[in-house]
Structures are given as C-alpha cells and as structure tokens.
Amino acid sequence: MTRSDFIIKWGVYTLALVPVWILELYVLSRYPLFGVKPMLLPLAVVAVAVLEGSTAGGGFGLFVGVLCDACYHDTFGGMTLGLCLVGVCAGAVSRYALRQNLLGCLLCSLGGLLLVDGARVLVRLFWQTAPLDALLRVALPEVFVSLLFVFPVYALELWVFKRVPKKTVL
C-alpha cells in the first residue's frame, strides 16, 4: 500500500466518523433514548477493528479516544487509553475467536461498551460520586441502548471498508 493509499484510506474512515460523531454529540445528547445518551464513538472503533484488525483498530481507537477526551467531560484522558485497548482487543478477538462480520461486531461492541462503562463506574465508585445501584441504573441501559446503533455504524464502516484500498501482498 502506498502512502497516498494509506492517507486516502484513513481519511475516508475519518470522514465516515463525522456523521457518527455529530449524531452522538448534537442529536442524541439532546434527545436521549429511554432516558440515556448512547455512546456511538466506541462502536465506530469496534467496527473498524473488526473489519481491519487489531493494529488498525488500536490506532483508530487512539485517534477516536483523543476525540472523546476532547468532547466528553470527566474523562481525564481515560478514553484515549480505553478506546485504544478496545480497538486492539476487538480486532484480535474478531480475527481469532469470532468472525469478522456483524455478529462479531455486535459481540465485540458489547464487550467494549461494558469495558468502557465498567471503568467509568469504577472511577465514580472510587471517588464516591454515587452509590453502585445508581451508577448501574445508568450504565447498563446506556450499554443496551448503544447496542441498537451497532447496525447503522457497522453498515457505514463496512461500506467504507469495501471502497478503500487494501493491503497488497508482496
């Protein structure tokens, strides 16, 4: 893959992230579903990791994690590391244990969302922000409502994956 192919590929993935980011940040944050605001950016990381593999998923997760730390409050840099790890793990699990398809993306998304929300719950428990039952009443519905958006996010990323340059075997 040439350098220009590489730039085009990741530029298109970044452009595909823009509508997901706008939907999460400007639409779903104002109109919560079932009382919770779904997280879509981790789903985009998992979808790219499932399609491209663990190295690409980790790199894309690092980029999206920086974006999340910039637009979410109270993350303190945790999303950068967290989404990088989610991308690496989702790419590896989908490559070696699951298939690289919608079902694999759905299962990896569930694991990634549980990891991200679990870390957020543990941090808030450590700082004694709220009791565990109150945190779980928000975190678990947030995970399951976010899973509803796996289908359109995966479809968008799959559309991009089919149209961008692939690695060449030399």
Coordinates of N, CA and C in Angstrom, one line a residue:
M1 N 0.9 -1.2 0.0 CA 0.0 0.0 0.0 C 0.9 1.2 0.0
T2 N 0.6 2.1 -0.9 CA 1.4 3.3 -1.0 C 1.0 4.3 0.1
R3 N 1.8 5.3 0.2 CA 1.5 6.3 1.3 C 0.2 7.1 0.9
S4 N 0.0 7.4 -0.3 CA -1.2 8.1 -0.7 C -2.5 7.2 -0.5
D5 N -2.3 5.9 -0.8 CA -3.4 4.9 -0.5 C -3.7 4.9 1.0
F6 N -2.7 4.9 1.8 CA -2.8 4.9 3.3 C -3.6 6.2 3.8
I7 N -3.2 7.3 3.2 CA -3.8 8.6 3.6 C -5.2 8.6 3.2
I8 N -5.5 8.2 2.0 CA -6.9 8.1 1.5 C -7.7 7.2 2.3
K9 N -7.2 6.0 2.6 CA -8.0 5.1 3.4 C -8.4 5.6 4.8
W10 N -7.4 6.2 5.5 CA -7.7 6.7 6.9 C -8.4 8.0 6.8
G11 N -8.3 8.8 5.8 CA -9.1 10.0 5.6 C -10.5 9.7 5.4
V12 N -10.8 8.6 4.6 CA -12.2 8.2 4.4 C -12.8 7.7 5.7
Y13 N -12.1 6.9 6.4 CA -12.6 6.4 7.7 C -12.9 7.6 8.7
T14 N -12.0 8.6 8.6 CA -12.2 9.8 9.4 C -13.5 10.5 9.0
L15 N -13.7 10.7 7.7 CA -14.9 11.3 7.2 C -16.1 10.5 7.6
A16 N -16.0 9.2 7.6 CA -17.2 8.4 8.0 C -17.5 8.5 9.5
L17 N -16.5 8.9 10.2 CA -16.7 9.1 11.7 C -17.5 10.4 12.0
V18 N -17.4 11.4 11.1 CA -18.0 12.7 11.3 C -19.5 12.6 11.5
P19 N -20.3 11.8 10.6 CA -21.7 11.8 10.9 C -22.1 11.0 12.2
V20 N -21.2 10.0 12.6 CA -21.4 9.3 13.8 C -21.2 10.2 15.0
W21 N -20.2 11.0 14.9 CA -19.8 12.0 16.0 C -20.9 13.1 16.1
I22 N -21.4 13.6 15.0 CA -22.4 14.6 15.0 C -23.7 14.0 15.6
L23 N -24.1 12.8 15.2 CA -25.3 12.2 15.7 C -25.2 12.0 17.2
E24 N -24.0 11.6 17.7 CA -23.9 11.4 19.2 C -23.8 12.7 19.9
L25 N -23.0 13.6 19.4 CA -22.8 14.8 20.2 C -23.9 15.9 20.1
Y26 N -24.6 16.0 18.9 CA -25.5 17.0 18.8 C -27.0 16.6 18.7
V27 N -27.2 15.3 18.4 CA -28.6 14.9 18.3 C -29.0 14.0 19.5
L28 N -28.3 13.0 19.7 CA -28.6 12.0 20.8 C -28.3 12.6 22.2
S29 N -27.4 13.6 22.3 CA -27.2 14.2 23.6 C -28.4 15.1 24.0
R30 N -29.1 15.6 23.0 CA -30.2 16.5 23.3 C -31.5 15.7 23.4
Y31 N -31.6 14.6 22.7 CA -32.8 13.8 22.8 C -32.5 12.3 23.2
P32 N -32.3 12.1 24.5 CA -31.9 10.8 25.0 C -33.0 9.7 24.7
L33 N -32.5 8.5 24.4 CA -33.4 7.4 24.2 C -33.6 6.6 25.5
F34 N -34.8 6.4 25.9 CA -35.1 5.7 27.2 C -34.4 6.3 28.4
G35 N -34.1 7.6 28.3 CA -33.5 8.3 29.4 C -32.0 8.2 29.5
V36 N -31.4 7.6 28.5 CA -29.9 7.6 28.5 C -29.4 8.1 27.1
K37 N -28.1 8.5 27.2 CA -27.5 9.0 25.9 C -26.5 7.9 25.5
P38 N -26.8 7.4 24.3 CA -25.9 6.3 23.8 C -24.6 6.8 23.4
M39 N -23.6 5.9 23.5 CA -22.2 6.2 23.1 C -22.0 5.5 21.7
L40 N -21.7 6.3 20.7 CA -21.5 5.8 19.3 C -20.1 5.7 18.9
L41 N -19.2 6.6 19.5 CA -17.8 6.6 19.0 C -17.1 5.3 19.4
P42 N -17.3 4.7 20.6 CA -16.7 3.3 20.8 C -17.2 2.3 19.8
L43 N -18.5 2.4 19.3 CA -19.0 1.5 18.3 C -18.2 1.6 17.0
A44 N -17.9 2.8 16.6 CA -17.1 3.1 15.4 C -15.7 2.4 15.5
V45 N -15.1 2.5 16.7 CA -13.8 1.9 16.9 C -13.9 0.4 16.8
V46 N -14.9 -0.2 17.4 CA -15.0 -1.6 17.3 C -15.3 -2.1 15.9
A47 N -16.1 -1.3 15.1 CA -16.5 -1.7 13.8 C -15.2 -1.7 12.9
V48 N -14.4 -0.6 13.0 CA -13.2 -0.6 12.3 C -12.2 -1.7 12.7
A49 N -12.1 -1.9 14.0 CA -11.2 -3.0 14.5 C -11.7 -4.4 14.0
V50 N -12.9 -4.6 13.9 CA -13.4 -5.9 13.4 C -13.1 -6.1 12.0
L51 N -13.2 -5.0 11.2 CA -13.0 -5.1 9.8 C -11.5 -5.1 9.4
E52 N -10.7 -4.3 10.1 CA -9.3 -4.0 9.7 C -8.3 -4.8 10.5
G53 N -8.7 -5.3 11.7 CA -7.7 -6.0 12.6 C -7.3 -5.2 13.8
S54 N -6.4 -5.8 14.6 CA -6.1 -5.2 15.9 C -5.2 -4.0 15.8
T55 N -4.2 -4.0 14.9 CA -3.3 -2.9 14.8 C -4.0 -1.7 14.3
A56 N -4.8 -1.8 13.3 CA -5.6 -0.7 12.8 C -6.6 -0.2 13.8
G57 N -7.3 -1.2 14.5 CA -8.2 -0.9 15.5 C -7.6 -0.1 16.6
G58 N -6.4 -0.5 17.0 CA -5.7 0.2 18.1 C -5.4 1.7 17.7
G59 N -4.9 1.8 16.5 CA -4.6 3.2 16.0 C -5.8 4.0 15.9
F60 N -6.9 3.5 15.3 CA -8.1 4.2 15.2 C -8.7 4.5 16.5
G61 N -8.6 3.6 17.4 CA -9.1 3.8 18.8 C -8.3 4.9 19.5
L62 N -7.0 5.0 19.3 CA -6.3 6.0 19.8 C -6.7 7.4 19.3
F63 N -7.0 7.5 18.0 CA -7.5 8.7 17.4 C -8.9 9.1 18.0
V64 N -9.8 8.1 18.0 CA -11.1 8.4 18.5 C -11.1 8.7 20.0
G65 N -10.2 8.0 20.7 CA -10.1 8.3 22.2 C -9.7 9.7 22.5
V66 N -8.8 10.2 21.7 CA -8.4 11.6 21.8 C -9.6 12.5 21.6
L67 N -10.4 12.2 20.5 CA -11.6 12.9 20.2 C -12.6 12.9 21.3
C68 N -12.8 11.7 21.9 CA -13.7 11.5 23.0 C -13.3 12.3 24.2
D69 N -12.0 12.3 24.5 CA -11.5 13.1 25.7 C -11.7 14.6 25.4
A70 N -11.7 15.0 24.2 CA -11.9 16.4 23.9 C -13.4 16.8 24.0
C71 N -14.3 15.8 23.7 CA -15.7 16.2 23.7 C -16.6 15.7 24.9
Y72 N -16.1 14.7 25.6 CA -16.8 14.2 26.8 C -16.2 15.0 28.0
H73 N -17.0 15.1 29.0 CA -16.5 15.7 30.2 C -16.2 14.6 31.2
D74 N -15.3 14.9 32.2 CA -14.9 14.0 33.2 C -14.2 12.7 32.7
T75 N -13.4 12.7 31.7 CA -12.7 11.5 31.2 C -11.3 11.5 31.7
F76 N -10.7 12.7 31.8 CA -9.3 12.8 32.3 C -8.3 12.0 31.5
G77 N -8.5 11.8 30.2 CA -7.6 11.0 29.4 C -7.9 9.6 29.4
G78 N -8.9 9.1 30.0 CA -9.1 7.7 30.1 C -9.7 7.1 28.8
M79 N -10.4 7.9 28.1 CA -10.9 7.3 26.8 C -9.9 7.1 25.8
T80 N -8.8 7.9 25.8 CA -7.7 7.6 24.9 C -7.1 6.2 25.0
L81 N -6.7 5.9 26.3 CA -6.2 4.6 26.5 C -7.3 3.5 26.4
G82 N -8.5 3.8 26.9 CA -9.5 2.8 26.9 C -9.9 2.4 25.5
L83 N -10.1 3.4 24.6 CA -10.6 3.0 23.2 C -9.4 2.4 22.4
C84 N -8.2 2.8 22.7 CA -7.1 2.1 22.1 C -7.1 0.6 22.5
L85 N -7.3 0.3 23.7 CA -7.3 -1.1 24.2 C -8.6 -1.8 23.6
V86 N -9.7 -1.1 23.6 CA -10.9 -1.7 23.0 C -10.7 -2.1 21.5
G87 N -10.0 -1.2 20.8 CA -9.7 -1.4 19.4 C -8.8 -2.6 19.2
V88 N -7.8 -2.7 20.0 CA -6.8 -3.8 19.9 C -7.5 -5.1 20.2
C89 N -8.2 -5.1 21.3 CA -8.9 -6.4 21.8 C -10.0 -6.8 20.8
A90 N -10.8 -5.9 20.3 CA -11.9 -6.2 19.4 C -11.3 -6.7 18.1
G91 N -10.2 -6.2 17.6 CA -9.6 -6.7 16.4 C -9.0 -8.0 16.6
A92 N -8.4 -8.3 17.7 CA -7.8 -9.6 17.9 C -8.9 -10.7 18.2
V93 N -9.9 -10.3 18.9 CA -11.0 -11.3 19.2 C -11.7 -11.6 17.9
S94 N -12.0 -10.6 17.1 CA -12.8 -10.9 15.9 C -12.0 -11.7 14.9
R95 N -10.7 -11.5 14.9 CA -9.8 -12.2 14.0 C -9.6 -13.7 14.4
Y96 N -9.4 -13.9 15.7 CA -9.0 -15.3 16.1 C -10.1 -16.1 16.8
A97 N -11.1 -15.4 17.4 CA -12.1 -16.2 18.1 C -13.5 -16.1 17.4
L98 N -13.8 -15.0 16.9 CA -15.1 -14.7 16.2 C -14.9 -14.5 14.7
R99 N -15.9 -14.3 14.0 CA -15.8 -13.9 12.6 C -15.8 -12.4 12.5
Q100 N -15.3 -12.0 11.3 CA -15.3 -10.5 11.1 C -16.6 -10.2 10.3
N101 N -17.7 -10.2 11.0 CA -19.0 -9.9 10.4 C -19.8 -9.1 11.5
L102 N -21.1 -8.9 11.2 CA -22.0 -8.2 12.0 C -22.1 -8.8 13.4
L103 N -22.2 -10.1 13.5 CA -22.3 -10.8 14.8 C -21.1 -10.6 15.6
G104 N -19.9 -10.7 15.0 CA -18.7 -10.5 15.7 C -18.6 -9.0 16.2
C105 N -19.0 -8.1 15.3 CA -19.0 -6.7 15.7 C -20.0 -6.4 16.9
L106 N -21.1 -7.1 16.9 CA -22.1 -6.9 17.9 C -21.6 -7.4 19.3
L107 N -20.9 -8.6 19.2 CA -20.4 -9.2 20.5 C -19.2 -8.4 21.0
C108 N -18.3 -7.9 20.0 CA -17.2 -7.1 20.4 C -17.6 -5.7 20.9
S109 N -18.7 -5.2 20.3 CA -19.3 -3.9 20.8 C -19.8 -4.1 22.2
L110 N -20.5 -5.2 22.5 CA -21.0 -5.4 23.9 C -19.8 -5.4 24.8
G111 N -18.8 -6.2 24.5 CA -17.6 -6.2 25.4 C -16.9 -4.9 25.5
G112 N -16.8 -4.1 24.5 CA -16.2 -2.8 24.5 C -17.0 -1.8 25.3
L113 N -18.3 -1.8 25.1 CA -19.2 -0.9 25.9 C -19.2 -1.3 27.4
L114 N -19.2 -2.6 27.7 CA -19.1 -3.0 29.1 C -17.8 -2.6 29.7
L115 N -16.7 -2.7 29.0 CA -15.4 -2.3 29.5 C -15.4 -0.8 29.7
V116 N -15.8 0.0 28.8 CA -15.8 1.5 28.9 C -16.7 1.9 30.1
D117 N -17.9 1.4 30.1 CA -18.9 1.8 31.2 C -18.4 1.2 32.5
G118 N -17.9 0.0 32.5 CA -17.4 -0.6 33.8 C -16.2 0.3 34.4
A119 N -15.4 0.8 33.5 CA -14.3 1.6 34.0 C -14.9 3.0 34.5
R120 N -15.9 3.5 33.9 CA -16.5 4.7 34.3 C -17.2 4.5 35.7
V121 N -17.8 3.4 35.9 CA -18.5 3.1 37.1 C -17.4 2.9 38.2
L122 N -16.3 2.2 37.9 CA -15.3 2.0 39.0 C -14.7 3.3 39.4
V123 N -14.4 4.2 38.4 CA -13.8 5.5 38.8 C -14.8 6.3 39.7
R124 N -16.1 6.3 39.3 CA -17.0 7.0 40.1 C -17.2 6.4 41.5
L125 N -17.1 5.1 41.6 CA -17.2 4.4 42.9 C -15.9 4.8 43.7
F126 N -14.8 4.8 43.1 CA -13.6 5.2 43.8 C -13.7 6.6 44.4
W127 N -14.2 7.5 43.6 CA -14.3 8.9 44.1 C -15.6 9.1 44.9
Q128 N -16.4 8.1 45.1 CA -17.6 8.1 45.8 C -18.6 9.2 45.3
T129 N -18.7 9.2 44.0 CA -19.6 10.2 43.4 C -21.1 9.8 43.6
A130 N -21.4 8.4 43.5 CA -22.7 7.9 43.6 C -22.6 6.5 44.1
P131 N -23.7 6.0 44.6 CA -23.7 4.5 45.0 C -23.8 3.6 43.8
L132 N -23.4 2.4 44.0 CA -23.3 1.4 42.9 C -24.6 1.2 42.2
D133 N -25.7 1.1 42.9 CA -27.0 0.8 42.3 C -27.4 2.0 41.3
A134 N -27.1 3.2 41.7 CA -27.4 4.4 40.9 C -26.6 4.4 39.6
L135 N -25.3 4.0 39.8 CA -24.4 4.0 38.6 C -24.8 2.9 37.7
L136 N -25.2 1.8 38.2 CA -25.6 0.7 37.3 C -27.0 0.9 36.6
R137 N -27.8 1.7 37.3 CA -29.1 2.1 36.6 C -28.9 3.0 35.4
V138 N -27.8 3.6 35.3 CA -27.5 4.4 34.2 C -26.6 3.7 33.2
A139 N -25.6 3.0 33.7 CA -24.6 2.3 32.8 C -25.2 1.2 32.0
L140 N -26.0 0.3 32.6 CA -26.5 -0.9 31.9 C -27.5 -0.5 30.8
P141 N -28.5 0.4 31.1 CA -29.3 0.9 30.0 C -28.5 1.6 28.9
E142 N -27.5 2.3 29.3 CA -26.6 3.0 28.3 C -26.0 2.0 27.3
V143 N -25.5 0.9 27.9 CA -24.9 -0.1 27.1 C -25.9 -0.7 26.1
F144 N -27.0 -1.1 26.6 CA -28.0 -1.7 25.7 C -28.7 -0.8 24.7
V145 N -28.8 0.5 25.0 CA -29.4 1.4 24.0 C -28.3 1.7 23.0
S146 N -27.0 1.7 23.4 CA -25.9 2.0 22.5 C -25.8 0.8 21.5
L147 N -26.1 -0.4 21.9 CA -26.0 -1.6 21.1 C -27.0 -1.5 19.9
L148 N -28.1 -0.7 20.1 CA -29.0 -0.6 19.0 C -28.4 0.1 17.8
F149 N -27.4 0.9 18.0 CA -26.7 1.6 17.0 C -25.5 0.9 16.3
V150 N -25.3 -0.3 16.7 CA -24.3 -1.1 16.1 C -24.6 -1.3 14.6
F151 N -25.8 -1.6 14.3 CA -26.2 -1.9 12.9 C -25.9 -0.8 12.0
P152 N -26.4 0.5 12.2 CA -26.0 1.5 11.2 C -24.6 1.9 11.2
V153 N -23.9 1.8 12.4 CA -22.5 2.2 12.4 C -21.7 1.1 11.7
Y154 N -22.0 -0.1 11.9 CA -21.3 -1.2 11.2 C -21.5 -1.1 9.7
A155 N -22.8 -0.8 9.3 CA -23.1 -0.7 7.9 C -22.3 0.4 7.2
L156 N -22.1 1.6 7.9 CA -21.3 2.7 7.4 C -19.9 2.3 7.3
E157 N -19.3 1.7 8.3 CA -17.9 1.3 8.3 C -17.7 0.2 7.2
L158 N -18.6 -0.7 7.1 CA -18.5 -1.8 6.1 C -18.5 -1.2 4.7
W159 N -19.4 -0.2 4.5 CA -19.4 0.5 3.2 C -18.1 1.1 2.9
V160 N -17.5 1.8 3.9 CA -16.2 2.4 3.7 C -15.1 1.3 3.4
F161 N -15.1 0.2 4.2 CA -14.2 -0.9 4.1 C -14.1 -1.5 2.7
K162 N -15.3 -1.6 2.1 CA -15.4 -2.2 0.7 C -14.8 -1.2 -0.4
R163 N -14.7 0.0 0.0 CA -14.3 1.0 -1.1 C -12.9 1.6 -0.9
V164 N -12.2 1.3 0.2 CA -10.9 1.9 0.4 C -9.9 0.9 0.0
P165 N -8.6 1.4 -0.3 CA -7.5 0.4 -0.7 C -7.2 -0.5 0.4
K166 N -6.9 -1.7 0.0 CA -6.5 -2.8 0.9 C -5.0 -3.0 0.9
K167 N -4.4 -3.8 1.8 CA -3.0 -4.1 1.8 C -2.7 -4.9 0.5
T168 N -1.5 -4.7 0.0 CA -1.1 -5.5 -1.1 C -0.1 -6.5 -0.6
V169 N -0.1 -7.7 -1.0 CA 0.8 -8.8 -0.6 C 2.0 -8.8 -1.5
L170 N 3.1 -8.5 -1.0 CA 4.4 -8.5 -1.8 C 5.4 -9.4 -1.2

